């Protein structure tokens, strides 16, 4: 199983990061051990002092495919979940400055909290699907698929040009504005619409 994460897929987040709006999707990867299983706390790692949350809709690939056309991409996923792309912003900044890969800032163990449940996409309005994150009961992020720069089908078409997608692969589809730092004892809850999808405690 592989985890593909899309960067800068919401214009308001690209703006808050002082990053240009991409003309093609941008992606990076996390290893399978990045998944933080539901109910498991996130232990603040010693190598960073500035871990940020990025709440993202997660697409689960349901069949194998390569060079998938946008037109047929909808056949390759049937469920949508929710996760966080934890980012060591301090390390990411250092990597960017040195022109190095981002891996250490993005791909560390536990950096991908994931909802236990995935929702059947046929029950969702994928053109305007709202999701949100609360930090200690305060809403910090609110996004909708309508603000994606590249929609899910376009992302699948793009990524599958470079690598075969397999059943069980996950695509974290990018975060809207509002990203911010976490602290020990935080409680982060993610929602699709009104439905609570996950709760992560920071220890
Ligand atoms: Zn992200």
mmCIF file of C-alpha atoms and ligand atoms in Angstrom:
data_model
loop_
_atom_site.group_PDB
_atom_site.id
_atom_site.type_symbol
_atom_site.label_atom_id
_atom_site.label_comp_id
_atom_site.label_asym_id
_atom_site.label_seq_id
_atom_site.Cartn_x
_atom_site.Cartn_y
_atom_site.Cartn_z
ATOM 1 C CA UNK A 1 0.000 0.000 0.000
ATOM 2 C CA UNK A 2 1.249 3.452 -0.833
ATOM 3 C CA UNK A 3 0.123 6.886 0.248
ATOM 4 C CA UNK A 4 0.131 9.695 -2.275
ATOM 5 C CA UNK A 5 -0.344 13.221 -0.983
ATOM 6 C CA UNK A 6 -1.300 16.156 -3.154
ATOM 7 C CA UNK A 7 0.308 19.500 -2.369
ATOM 8 C CA UNK A 8 -1.243 22.915 -2.935
ATOM 9 C CA UNK A 9 -4.615 21.752 -4.187
ATOM 10 C CA UNK A 10 -6.570 24.645 -2.649
ATOM 11 C CA UNK A 11 -5.755 28.166 -3.743
ATOM 12 C CA UNK A 12 -6.382 29.663 -0.288
ATOM 13 C CA UNK A 13 -3.816 27.285 1.276
ATOM 14 C CA UNK A 14 -1.223 27.937 -1.456
ATOM 15 C CA UNK A 15 -1.704 31.628 -0.709
ATOM 16 C CA UNK A 16 -1.239 31.249 3.059
ATOM 17 C CA UNK A 17 1.990 29.320 2.359
ATOM 18 C CA UNK A 18 3.213 31.991 -0.089
ATOM 19 C CA UNK A 19 3.341 29.295 -2.758
ATOM 20 C CA UNK A 20 2.328 29.747 -6.380
ATOM 21 C CA UNK A 21 -0.858 28.054 -7.613
ATOM 22 C CA UNK A 22 0.287 24.989 -9.556
ATOM 23 C CA UNK A 23 -0.622 24.473 -13.203
ATOM 24 C CA UNK A 24 -0.329 20.683 -12.817
ATOM 25 C CA UNK A 25 -0.892 18.663 -9.628
ATOM 26 C CA UNK A 26 2.042 18.279 -7.279
ATOM 27 C CA UNK A 27 2.435 15.159 -5.220
ATOM 28 C CA UNK A 28 4.713 13.462 -2.716
ATOM 29 C CA UNK A 29 4.479 10.190 -0.848
ATOM 30 C CA UNK A 30 4.369 8.764 2.642
ATOM 31 C CA UNK A 31 5.278 5.191 3.619
ATOM 32 C CA UNK A 32 2.672 2.741 4.905
ATOM 33 C CA UNK A 33 3.983 3.200 8.474
ATOM 34 C CA UNK A 34 2.891 6.837 8.328
ATOM 35 C CA UNK A 35 -0.713 5.761 8.849
ATOM 36 C CA UNK A 36 -1.799 6.481 12.406
ATOM 37 C CA UNK A 37 -4.387 3.865 13.189
ATOM 38 C CA UNK A 38 -7.695 5.084 14.631
ATOM 39 C CA UNK A 39 -7.611 5.320 18.403
ATOM 40 C CA UNK A 40 -3.830 5.591 18.516
ATOM 41 C CA UNK A 41 -2.406 8.794 20.000
ATOM 42 C CA UNK A 42 0.111 10.847 18.075
ATOM 43 C CA UNK A 43 3.363 11.248 19.962
ATOM 44 C CA UNK A 44 4.961 14.600 19.284
ATOM 45 C CA UNK A 45 8.321 13.703 17.726
ATOM 46 C CA UNK A 46 11.603 14.974 19.154
ATOM 47 C CA UNK A 47 12.947 16.041 15.751
ATOM 48 C CA UNK A 48 10.492 18.907 15.270
ATOM 49 C CA UNK A 49 9.211 21.861 17.258
ATOM 50 C CA UNK A 50 6.585 22.898 14.729
ATOM 51 C CA UNK A 51 4.277 20.068 13.642
ATOM 52 C CA UNK A 52 1.254 21.383 11.703
ATOM 53 C CA UNK A 53 -2.082 19.750 10.965
ATOM 54 C CA UNK A 54 -3.397 19.601 7.394
ATOM 55 C CA UNK A 55 -6.864 18.034 7.238
ATOM 56 C CA UNK A 56 -7.539 16.305 3.915
ATOM 57 C CA UNK A 57 -10.127 14.147 2.194
ATOM 58 C CA UNK A 58 -8.678 10.715 1.460
ATOM 59 C CA UNK A 59 -9.535 8.629 -1.590
ATOM 60 C CA UNK A 60 -9.121 4.872 -1.370
ATOM 61 C CA UNK A 61 -8.229 3.211 -4.686
ATOM 62 C CA UNK A 62 -10.323 0.086 -5.282
ATOM 63 C CA UNK A 63 -8.688 -1.525 -8.343
ATOM 64 C CA UNK A 64 -5.405 -1.616 -10.148
ATOM 65 C CA UNK A 65 -4.776 0.879 -12.934
ATOM 66 C CA UNK A 66 -2.108 2.743 -14.853
ATOM 67 C CA UNK A 67 -2.499 5.645 -17.278
ATOM 68 C CA UNK A 68 -6.090 6.033 -16.175
ATOM 69 C CA UNK A 69 -7.961 8.627 -18.201
ATOM 70 C CA UNK A 70 -9.844 11.329 -16.348
ATOM 71 C CA UNK A 71 -13.040 10.075 -17.951
ATOM 72 C CA UNK A 72 -12.702 6.642 -16.338
ATOM 73 C CA UNK A 73 -11.061 7.699 -13.065
ATOM 74 C CA UNK A 74 -14.349 7.510 -11.155
ATOM 75 C CA UNK A 75 -14.276 3.722 -11.597
ATOM 76 C CA UNK A 76 -11.130 3.461 -9.510
ATOM 77 C CA UNK A 77 -12.528 4.594 -6.164
ATOM 78 C CA UNK A 78 -15.773 4.098 -4.350
ATOM 79 C CA UNK A 79 -15.078 5.428 -0.852
ATOM 80 C CA UNK A 80 -13.929 8.661 0.725
ATOM 81 C CA UNK A 81 -12.309 8.990 4.129
ATOM 82 C CA UNK A 82 -10.628 11.778 6.048
ATOM 83 C CA UNK A 83 -7.127 12.172 7.393
ATOM 84 C CA UNK A 84 -4.415 14.555 8.469
ATOM 85 C CA UNK A 85 -1.170 15.179 6.654
ATOM 86 C CA UNK A 86 1.018 16.068 9.649
ATOM 87 C CA UNK A 87 3.889 18.227 8.521
ATOM 88 C CA UNK A 88 7.056 19.206 10.381
ATOM 89 C CA UNK A 89 6.930 22.788 9.123
ATOM 90 C CA UNK A 90 10.343 23.676 10.560
ATOM 91 C CA UNK A 91 12.026 20.759 8.770
ATOM 92 C CA UNK A 92 10.052 21.464 5.600
ATOM 93 C CA UNK A 93 11.325 25.039 5.599
ATOM 94 C CA UNK A 94 14.920 23.821 5.969
ATOM 95 C CA UNK A 95 14.428 21.300 3.152
ATOM 96 C CA UNK A 96 12.948 23.932 0.854
ATOM 97 C CA UNK A 97 15.807 26.336 1.584
ATOM 98 C CA UNK A 98 18.390 23.673 0.755
ATOM 99 C CA UNK A 99 16.464 22.421 -2.266
ATOM 100 C CA UNK A 100 16.248 18.997 -0.601
ATOM 101 C CA UNK A 101 13.365 16.499 -0.790
ATOM 102 C CA UNK A 102 10.617 16.965 1.809
ATOM 103 C CA UNK A 103 10.550 13.409 3.090
ATOM 104 C CA UNK A 104 11.694 13.996 6.654
ATOM 105 C CA UNK A 105 9.108 16.756 7.051
ATOM 106 C CA UNK A 106 6.185 14.756 5.682
ATOM 107 C CA UNK A 107 6.811 11.022 5.769
ATOM 108 C CA UNK A 108 7.581 10.258 9.384
ATOM 109 C CA UNK A 109 5.889 7.517 11.368
ATOM 110 C CA UNK A 110 2.343 8.424 12.400
ATOM 111 C CA UNK A 111 2.217 11.456 10.110
ATOM 112 C CA UNK A 112 -0.974 10.270 8.400
ATOM 113 C CA UNK A 113 -3.890 9.914 10.830
ATOM 114 C CA UNK A 114 -6.741 8.220 8.999
ATOM 115 C CA UNK A 115 -10.436 7.715 9.651
ATOM 116 C CA UNK A 116 -11.512 4.187 10.495
ATOM 117 C CA UNK A 117 -14.592 4.572 8.364
ATOM 118 C CA UNK A 118 -14.784 5.436 4.689
ATOM 119 C CA UNK A 119 -18.050 6.714 3.174
ATOM 120 C CA UNK A 120 -19.563 5.303 -0.004
ATOM 121 C CA UNK A 121 -19.127 8.068 -2.571
ATOM 122 C CA UNK A 122 -22.556 7.423 -4.065
ATOM 123 C CA UNK A 123 -24.023 8.945 -0.881
ATOM 124 C CA UNK A 124 -21.892 12.107 -1.165
ATOM 125 C CA UNK A 125 -21.934 15.217 -3.326
ATOM 126 C CA UNK A 126 -18.361 15.025 -4.579
ATOM 127 C CA UNK A 127 -18.634 18.377 -6.353
ATOM 128 C CA UNK A 128 -19.295 20.173 -3.056
ATOM 129 C CA UNK A 129 -18.249 17.958 -0.182
ATOM 130 C CA UNK A 130 -17.545 19.844 3.026
ATOM 131 C CA UNK A 131 -15.035 18.712 5.613
ATOM 132 C CA UNK A 132 -13.590 20.328 8.698
ATOM 133 C CA UNK A 133 -11.145 19.986 11.551
ATOM 134 C CA UNK A 134 -11.499 21.103 15.141
ATOM 135 C CA UNK A 135 -8.637 21.640 17.559
ATOM 136 C CA UNK A 136 -9.826 21.413 21.152
ATOM 137 C CA UNK A 137 -13.427 21.975 20.023
ATOM 138 C CA UNK A 138 -12.574 25.094 17.982
ATOM 139 C CA UNK A 139 -12.994 24.823 14.225
ATOM 140 C CA UNK A 140 -9.654 25.553 12.564
ATOM 141 C CA UNK A 141 -10.190 24.285 9.020
ATOM 142 C CA UNK A 142 -13.236 24.159 6.795
ATOM 143 C CA UNK A 143 -12.957 23.073 3.190
ATOM 144 C CA UNK A 144 -15.019 21.921 0.265
ATOM 145 C CA UNK A 145 -14.143 19.921 -2.820
ATOM 146 C CA UNK A 146 -15.603 22.769 -4.861
ATOM 147 C CA UNK A 147 -12.442 24.743 -4.053
ATOM 148 C CA UNK A 148 -10.022 22.056 -5.219
ATOM 149 C CA UNK A 149 -7.738 23.205 -8.011
ATOM 150 C CA UNK A 150 -7.655 19.627 -9.375
ATOM 151 C CA UNK A 151 -10.588 17.336 -8.677
ATOM 152 C CA UNK A 152 -10.250 13.708 -7.619
ATOM 153 C CA UNK A 153 -10.585 12.334 -11.157
ATOM 154 C CA UNK A 154 -7.920 14.700 -12.446
ATOM 155 C CA UNK A 155 -5.606 13.700 -9.586
ATOM 156 C CA UNK A 156 -6.010 9.986 -10.323
ATOM 157 C CA UNK A 157 -5.366 10.570 -14.025
ATOM 158 C CA UNK A 158 -2.270 12.607 -13.285
ATOM 159 C CA UNK A 159 -0.687 10.334 -10.667
ATOM 160 C CA UNK A 160 -1.389 7.141 -12.639
ATOM 161 C CA UNK A 161 0.759 8.408 -15.512
ATOM 162 C CA UNK A 162 3.757 7.956 -13.247
ATOM 163 C CA UNK A 163 2.904 4.846 -11.263
ATOM 164 C CA UNK A 164 0.411 2.018 -11.173
ATOM 165 C CA UNK A 165 -2.286 2.585 -8.606
ATOM 166 C CA UNK A 166 -3.301 -0.502 -6.664
ATOM 167 C CA UNK A 167 -6.241 -1.517 -4.556
ATOM 168 C CA UNK A 168 -5.865 -0.026 -1.074
ATOM 169 C CA UNK A 169 -3.619 2.857 -2.108
ATOM 170 C CA UNK A 170 -4.595 6.140 -0.512
ATOM 171 C CA UNK A 171 -4.596 9.612 -1.999
ATOM 172 C CA UNK A 172 -4.591 12.523 0.459
ATOM 173 C CA UNK A 173 -6.120 15.193 -1.733
ATOM 174 C CA UNK A 174 -4.670 18.399 -0.281
ATOM 175 C CA UNK A 175 -5.617 20.798 2.471
ATOM 176 C CA UNK A 176 -7.622 24.012 2.548
ATOM 177 C CA UNK A 177 -6.487 27.129 4.418
ATOM 178 C CA UNK A 178 -6.212 27.278 8.181
ATOM 179 C CA UNK A 179 -3.272 24.945 8.806
ATOM 180 C CA UNK A 180 -1.570 25.509 12.124
ATOM 181 C CA UNK A 181 0.626 24.059 14.854
ATOM 182 C CA UNK A 182 -0.357 21.312 17.261
ATOM 183 C CA UNK A 183 0.634 21.010 20.902
ATOM 184 C CA UNK A 184 0.830 18.185 23.396
ATOM 185 C CA UNK A 185 -2.615 17.451 24.906
ATOM 186 C CA UNK A 186 -4.430 18.713 21.799
ATOM 187 C CA UNK A 187 -7.503 16.878 20.643
ATOM 188 C CA UNK A 188 -8.082 17.007 16.893
ATOM 189 C CA UNK A 189 -11.394 15.930 15.413
ATOM 190 C CA UNK A 190 -12.143 15.607 11.720
ATOM 191 C CA UNK A 191 -15.584 15.775 10.118
ATOM 192 C CA UNK A 192 -17.095 15.099 6.712
ATOM 193 C CA UNK A 193 -20.215 17.233 6.760
ATOM 194 C CA UNK A 194 -21.534 16.763 10.300
ATOM 195 C CA UNK A 195 -20.162 13.264 10.682
ATOM 196 C CA UNK A 196 -17.192 12.785 13.016
ATOM 197 C CA UNK A 197 -14.587 10.736 11.158
ATOM 198 C CA UNK A 198 -11.641 10.656 13.559
ATOM 199 C CA UNK A 199 -10.274 11.934 16.843
ATOM 200 C CA UNK A 200 -6.538 12.201 17.450
ATOM 201 C CA UNK A 201 -4.918 12.994 20.787
ATOM 202 C CA UNK A 202 -1.454 14.503 20.809
ATOM 203 C CA UNK A 203 0.858 13.185 23.503
HETATM 204 ZN ZN1 LIG B 1 -1.035 18.148 2.754
#
